[in-house]
mmCIF file of C-alpha atoms in Angstrom:
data_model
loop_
_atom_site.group_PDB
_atom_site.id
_atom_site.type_symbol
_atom_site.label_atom_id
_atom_site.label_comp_id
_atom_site.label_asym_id
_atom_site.label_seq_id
_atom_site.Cartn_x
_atom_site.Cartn_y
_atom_site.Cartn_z
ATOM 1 C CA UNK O 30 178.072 -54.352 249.193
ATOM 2 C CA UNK O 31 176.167 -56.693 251.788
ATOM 3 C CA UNK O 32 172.718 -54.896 253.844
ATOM 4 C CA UNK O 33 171.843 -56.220 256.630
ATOM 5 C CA UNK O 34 168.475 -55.527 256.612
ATOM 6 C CA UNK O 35 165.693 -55.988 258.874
ATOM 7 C CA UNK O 36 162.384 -56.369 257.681
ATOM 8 C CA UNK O 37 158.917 -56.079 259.012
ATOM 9 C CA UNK O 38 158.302 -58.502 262.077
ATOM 10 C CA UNK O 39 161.420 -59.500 262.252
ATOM 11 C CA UNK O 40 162.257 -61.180 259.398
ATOM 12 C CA UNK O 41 165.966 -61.357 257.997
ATOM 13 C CA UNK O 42 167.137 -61.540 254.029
ATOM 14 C CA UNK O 43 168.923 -64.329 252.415
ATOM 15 C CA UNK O 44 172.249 -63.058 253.643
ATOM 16 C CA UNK O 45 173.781 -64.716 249.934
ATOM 17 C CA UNK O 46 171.240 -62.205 248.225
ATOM 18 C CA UNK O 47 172.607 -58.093 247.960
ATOM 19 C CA UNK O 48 169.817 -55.659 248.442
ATOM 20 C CA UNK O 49 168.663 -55.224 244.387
ATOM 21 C CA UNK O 50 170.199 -52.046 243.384
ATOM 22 C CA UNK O 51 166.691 -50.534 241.799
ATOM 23 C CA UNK O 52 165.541 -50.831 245.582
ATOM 24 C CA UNK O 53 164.316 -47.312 246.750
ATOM 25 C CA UNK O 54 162.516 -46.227 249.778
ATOM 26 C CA UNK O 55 161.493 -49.557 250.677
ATOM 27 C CA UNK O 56 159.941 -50.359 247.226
ATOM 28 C CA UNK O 57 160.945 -53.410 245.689
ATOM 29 C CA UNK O 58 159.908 -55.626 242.466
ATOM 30 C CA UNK O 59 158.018 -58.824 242.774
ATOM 31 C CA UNK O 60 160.876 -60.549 241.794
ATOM 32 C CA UNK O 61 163.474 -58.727 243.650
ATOM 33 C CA UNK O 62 161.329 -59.564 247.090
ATOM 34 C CA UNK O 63 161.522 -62.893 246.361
ATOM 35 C CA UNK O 64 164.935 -63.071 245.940
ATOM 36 C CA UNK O 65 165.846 -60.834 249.184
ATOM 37 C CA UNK O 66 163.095 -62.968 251.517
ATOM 38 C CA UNK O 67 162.481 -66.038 249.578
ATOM 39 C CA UNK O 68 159.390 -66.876 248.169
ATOM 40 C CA UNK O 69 157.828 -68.244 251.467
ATOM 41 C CA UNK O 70 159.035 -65.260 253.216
ATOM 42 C CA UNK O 71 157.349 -63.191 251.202
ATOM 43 C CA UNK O 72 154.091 -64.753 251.014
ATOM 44 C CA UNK O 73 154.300 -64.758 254.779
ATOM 45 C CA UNK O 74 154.592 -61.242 254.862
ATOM 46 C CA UNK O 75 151.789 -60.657 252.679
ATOM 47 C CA UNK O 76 149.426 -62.444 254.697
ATOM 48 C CA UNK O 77 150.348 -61.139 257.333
ATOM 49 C CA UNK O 78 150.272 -57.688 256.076
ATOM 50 C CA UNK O 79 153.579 -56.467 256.913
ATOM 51 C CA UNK O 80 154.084 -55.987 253.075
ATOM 52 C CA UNK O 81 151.796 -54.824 250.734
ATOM 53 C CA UNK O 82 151.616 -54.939 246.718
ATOM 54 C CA UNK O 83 149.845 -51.225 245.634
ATOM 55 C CA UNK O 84 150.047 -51.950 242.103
ATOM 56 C CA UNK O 85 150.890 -54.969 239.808
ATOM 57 C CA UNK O 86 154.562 -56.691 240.090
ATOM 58 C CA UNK O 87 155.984 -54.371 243.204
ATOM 59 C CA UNK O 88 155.445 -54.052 246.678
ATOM 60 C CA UNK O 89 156.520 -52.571 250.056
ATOM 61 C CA UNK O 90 156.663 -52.208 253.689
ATOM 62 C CA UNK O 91 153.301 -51.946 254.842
ATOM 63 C CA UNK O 92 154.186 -49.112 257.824
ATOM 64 C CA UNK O 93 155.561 -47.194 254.386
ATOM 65 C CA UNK O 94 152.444 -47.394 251.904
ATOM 66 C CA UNK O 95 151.757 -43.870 252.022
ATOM 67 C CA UNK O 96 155.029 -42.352 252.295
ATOM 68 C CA UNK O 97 154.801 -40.446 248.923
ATOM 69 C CA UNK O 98 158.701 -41.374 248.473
ATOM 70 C CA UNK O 99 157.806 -44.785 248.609
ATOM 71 C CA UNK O 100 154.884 -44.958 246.374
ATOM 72 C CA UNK O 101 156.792 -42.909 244.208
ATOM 73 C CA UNK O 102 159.475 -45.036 243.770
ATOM 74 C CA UNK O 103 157.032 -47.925 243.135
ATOM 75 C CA UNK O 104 155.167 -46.071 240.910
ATOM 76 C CA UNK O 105 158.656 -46.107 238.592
ATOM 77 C CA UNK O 106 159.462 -50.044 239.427
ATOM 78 C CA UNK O 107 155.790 -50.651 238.293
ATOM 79 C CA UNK O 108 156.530 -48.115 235.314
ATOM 80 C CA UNK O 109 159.435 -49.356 233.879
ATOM 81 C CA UNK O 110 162.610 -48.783 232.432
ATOM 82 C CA UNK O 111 163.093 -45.117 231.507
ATOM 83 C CA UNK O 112 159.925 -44.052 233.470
ATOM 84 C CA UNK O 113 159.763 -40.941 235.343
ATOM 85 C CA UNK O 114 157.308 -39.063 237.706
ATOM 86 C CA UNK O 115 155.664 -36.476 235.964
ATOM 87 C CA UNK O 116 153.114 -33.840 236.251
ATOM 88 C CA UNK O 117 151.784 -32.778 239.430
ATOM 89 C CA UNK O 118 154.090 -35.653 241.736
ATOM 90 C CA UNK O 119 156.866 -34.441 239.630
ATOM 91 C CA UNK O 120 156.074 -30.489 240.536
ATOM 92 C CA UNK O 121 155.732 -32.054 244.260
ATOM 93 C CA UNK O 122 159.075 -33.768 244.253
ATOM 94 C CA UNK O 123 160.418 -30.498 243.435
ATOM 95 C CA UNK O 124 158.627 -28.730 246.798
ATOM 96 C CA UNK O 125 156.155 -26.638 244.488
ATOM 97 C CA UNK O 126 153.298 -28.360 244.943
ATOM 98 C CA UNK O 127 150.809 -30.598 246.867
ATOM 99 C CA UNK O 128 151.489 -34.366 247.797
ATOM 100 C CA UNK O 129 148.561 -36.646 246.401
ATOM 101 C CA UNK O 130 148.392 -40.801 246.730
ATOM 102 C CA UNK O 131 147.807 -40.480 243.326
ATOM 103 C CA UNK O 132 150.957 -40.838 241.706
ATOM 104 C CA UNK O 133 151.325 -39.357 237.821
ATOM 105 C CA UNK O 134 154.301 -41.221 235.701
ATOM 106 C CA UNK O 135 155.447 -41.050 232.096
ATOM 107 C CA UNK O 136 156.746 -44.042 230.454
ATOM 108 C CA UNK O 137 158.191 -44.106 226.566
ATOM 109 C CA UNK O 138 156.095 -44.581 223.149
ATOM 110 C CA UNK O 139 156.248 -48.235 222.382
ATOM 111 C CA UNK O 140 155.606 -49.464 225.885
ATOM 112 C CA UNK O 141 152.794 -50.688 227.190
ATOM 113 C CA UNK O 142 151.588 -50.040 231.153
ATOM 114 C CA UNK O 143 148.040 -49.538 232.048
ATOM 115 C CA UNK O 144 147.094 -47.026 234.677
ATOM 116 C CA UNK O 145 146.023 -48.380 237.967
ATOM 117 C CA UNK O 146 144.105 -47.059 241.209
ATOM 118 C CA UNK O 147 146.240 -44.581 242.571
ATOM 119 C CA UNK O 148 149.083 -45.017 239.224
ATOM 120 C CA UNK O 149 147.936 -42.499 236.883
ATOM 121 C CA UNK O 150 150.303 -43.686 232.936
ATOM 122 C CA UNK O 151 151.138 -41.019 230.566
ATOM 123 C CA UNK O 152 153.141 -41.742 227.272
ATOM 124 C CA UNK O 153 155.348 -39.416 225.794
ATOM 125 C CA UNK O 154 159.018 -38.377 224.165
ATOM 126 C CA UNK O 155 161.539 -38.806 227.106
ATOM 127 C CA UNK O 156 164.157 -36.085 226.450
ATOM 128 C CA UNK O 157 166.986 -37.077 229.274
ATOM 129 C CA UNK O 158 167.563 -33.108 228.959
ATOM 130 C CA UNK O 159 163.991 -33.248 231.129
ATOM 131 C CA UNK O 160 165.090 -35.514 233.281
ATOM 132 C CA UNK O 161 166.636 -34.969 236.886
ATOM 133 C CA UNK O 162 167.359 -37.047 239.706
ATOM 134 C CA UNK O 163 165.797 -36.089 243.317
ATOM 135 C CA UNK O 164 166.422 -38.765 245.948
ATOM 136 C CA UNK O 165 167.449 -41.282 243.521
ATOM 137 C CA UNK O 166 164.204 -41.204 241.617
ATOM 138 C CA UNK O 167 163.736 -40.355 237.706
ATOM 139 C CA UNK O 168 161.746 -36.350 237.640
ATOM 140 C CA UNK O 169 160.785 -34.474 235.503
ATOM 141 C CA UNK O 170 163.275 -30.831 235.104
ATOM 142 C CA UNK O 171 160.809 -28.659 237.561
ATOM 143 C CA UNK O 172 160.648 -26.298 234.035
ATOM 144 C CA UNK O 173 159.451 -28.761 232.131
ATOM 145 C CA UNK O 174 156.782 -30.104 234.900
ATOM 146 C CA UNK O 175 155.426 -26.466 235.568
ATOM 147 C CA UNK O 176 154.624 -26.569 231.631
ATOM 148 C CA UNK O 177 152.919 -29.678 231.281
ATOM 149 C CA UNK O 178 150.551 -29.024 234.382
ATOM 150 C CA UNK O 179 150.217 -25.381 232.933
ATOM 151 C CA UNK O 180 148.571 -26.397 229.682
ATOM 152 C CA UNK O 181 146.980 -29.611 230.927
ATOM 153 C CA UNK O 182 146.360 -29.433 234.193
ATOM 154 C CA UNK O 183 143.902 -28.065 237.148
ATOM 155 C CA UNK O 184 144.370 -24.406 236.514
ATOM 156 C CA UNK O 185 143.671 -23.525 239.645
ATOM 157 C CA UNK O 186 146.310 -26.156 240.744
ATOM 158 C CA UNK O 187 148.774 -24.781 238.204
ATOM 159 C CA UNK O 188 148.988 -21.411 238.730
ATOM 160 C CA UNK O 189 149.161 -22.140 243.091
ATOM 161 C CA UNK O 190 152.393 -24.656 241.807
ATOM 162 C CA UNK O 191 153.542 -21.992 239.565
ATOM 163 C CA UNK O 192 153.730 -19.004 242.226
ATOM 164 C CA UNK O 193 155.246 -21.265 244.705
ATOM 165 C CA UNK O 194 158.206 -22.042 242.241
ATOM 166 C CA UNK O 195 158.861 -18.334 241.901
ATOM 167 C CA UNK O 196 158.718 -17.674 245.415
ATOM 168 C CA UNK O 197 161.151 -20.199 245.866
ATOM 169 C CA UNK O 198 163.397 -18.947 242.964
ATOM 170 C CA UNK O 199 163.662 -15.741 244.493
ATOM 171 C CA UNK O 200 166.035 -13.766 241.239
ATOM 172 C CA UNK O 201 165.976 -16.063 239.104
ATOM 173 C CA UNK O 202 162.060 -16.337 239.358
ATOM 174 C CA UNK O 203 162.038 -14.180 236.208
ATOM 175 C CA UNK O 204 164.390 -16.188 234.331
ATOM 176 C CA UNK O 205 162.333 -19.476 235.370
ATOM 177 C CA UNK O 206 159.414 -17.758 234.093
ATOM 178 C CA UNK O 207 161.264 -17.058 230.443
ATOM 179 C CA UNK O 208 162.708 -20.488 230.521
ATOM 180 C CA UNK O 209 158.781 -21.535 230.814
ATOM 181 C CA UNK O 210 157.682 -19.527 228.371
ATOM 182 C CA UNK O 211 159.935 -20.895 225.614
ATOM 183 C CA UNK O 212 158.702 -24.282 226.205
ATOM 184 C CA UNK O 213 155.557 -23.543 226.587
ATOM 185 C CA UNK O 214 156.006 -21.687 222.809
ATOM 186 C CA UNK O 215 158.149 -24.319 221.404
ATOM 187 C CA UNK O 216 155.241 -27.388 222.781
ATOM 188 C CA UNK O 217 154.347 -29.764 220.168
ATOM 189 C CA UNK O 218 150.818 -30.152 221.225
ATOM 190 C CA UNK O 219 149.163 -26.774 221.236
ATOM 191 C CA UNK O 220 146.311 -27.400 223.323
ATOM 192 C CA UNK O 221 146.428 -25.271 226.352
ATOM 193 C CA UNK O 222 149.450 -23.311 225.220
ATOM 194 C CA UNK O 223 146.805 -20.067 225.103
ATOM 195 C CA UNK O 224 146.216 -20.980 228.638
ATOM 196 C CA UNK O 225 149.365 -21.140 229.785
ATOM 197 C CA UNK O 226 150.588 -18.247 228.812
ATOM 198 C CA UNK O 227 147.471 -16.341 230.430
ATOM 199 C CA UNK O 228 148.749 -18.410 233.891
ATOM 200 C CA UNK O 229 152.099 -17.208 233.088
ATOM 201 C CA UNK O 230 151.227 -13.440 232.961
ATOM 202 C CA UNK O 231 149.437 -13.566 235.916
ATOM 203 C CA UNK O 232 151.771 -15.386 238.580
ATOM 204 C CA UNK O 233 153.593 -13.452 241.206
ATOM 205 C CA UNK O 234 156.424 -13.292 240.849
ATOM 206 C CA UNK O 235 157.507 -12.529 244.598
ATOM 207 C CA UNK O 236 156.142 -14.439 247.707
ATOM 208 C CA UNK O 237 152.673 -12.107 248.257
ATOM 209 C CA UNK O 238 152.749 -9.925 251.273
ATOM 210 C CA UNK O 239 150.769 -12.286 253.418
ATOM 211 C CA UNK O 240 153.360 -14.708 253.238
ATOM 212 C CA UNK O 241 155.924 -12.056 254.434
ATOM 213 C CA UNK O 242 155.251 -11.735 258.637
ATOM 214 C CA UNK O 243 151.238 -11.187 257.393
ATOM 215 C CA UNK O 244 149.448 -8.495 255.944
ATOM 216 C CA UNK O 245 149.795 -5.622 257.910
#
């Protein structure tokens, strides 16, 4: 299936070229630019800053470097194969949390992909069980996001994601909260499991009165 696609300032694709399939929210590879603009239209755009690169071997429209979408889907171009946002922009994809340029990913033992400004690496067992799909981008299961920012994270920053998951669960909050649990029993690495559970006990469950028409 043919795009026509305009780009910044005007400039057309190779119409022989399809837009690359692993193209998301304007975030391309290197190589993939190249082959949509041409290697002189993409050094053109470069210089002229209508495209940016934010990390190593990917790039995208400059009027869309800090869409989180967009840096997210970069972030997994830059990542890799069987990548997938993790950890806090995981828990944000998911509406449970706050949007930061810094962009957390997970990538598979045996690979090797430093962290950047802005691209924070984690390596780790990639269970596809974990994995969903929001807006065509690789997440991590909101259950299994919750946990890891529970026992490693900001606590502060965990419990506030935490709460807002179970407001937005409504009566299946509790079962979310059991389905945590588990993993958070069952985790491999013990360190902040004690935590975590504390966090756990302590979350609302419901959305707190002030949320509900204010305090009164």
């Amino acid at each position: 299936m043919r795009t026509n696609i305009i780009c910044p300032g005007g400039r057309t694709p190779n119409p022989a070229v399809e837009w690359p399939p692993s193209a998301r929210h304007g975030a391309m590879t290197w190589l993939d630019a190249e082959r949509l603009l041409g290697p002189a239209g993409l050094a053109a755009g470069l210089a002229d800053g209508e495209w940016v690169q934010p990390w190593h071997g990917v790039v995208v429209p400059a009027a869309r470097a800090h869409d989180p979408m967009t840096r997210a889907a970069a972030a997994l171009l830059r990542a890799g194969p069987h990548s997938v946002l993790s950890g806090p922009t995981a828990v944000a994809m998911h509406g449970c949390g706050p949007v930061d340029e810094v962009v957390d990913v997970t990538i598979p033992y045996g690979r090797e992909v430093r962290s950047q400004p802005d691209l924070t690496v984690h390596q780790a067992w990639i269970r596809e069980c974990d994995v969903v799909e929001l807006d065509g981008l690789r997440t991590q299961a909101l259950d299994f996001a919750i946990t890891e920012l529970l026992c490693t994270g900001d606590q502060r920053q965990a419990l506030d994601c935490l709460e807002q998951a179970l407001g937005r669960l409504g009566e299946q909050a509790e079962r979310f909260r059991a389905l945590v649990a588990e993993r958070v029993a069952r985790r491999r690495d013990r360190r902040g499991t004690r935590r975590a559970s504390a966090l756990l006990g302590l979350a609302w469950a419901k959305p707190r009165p002030e949320l509900i028409g204010g305090a009164r």
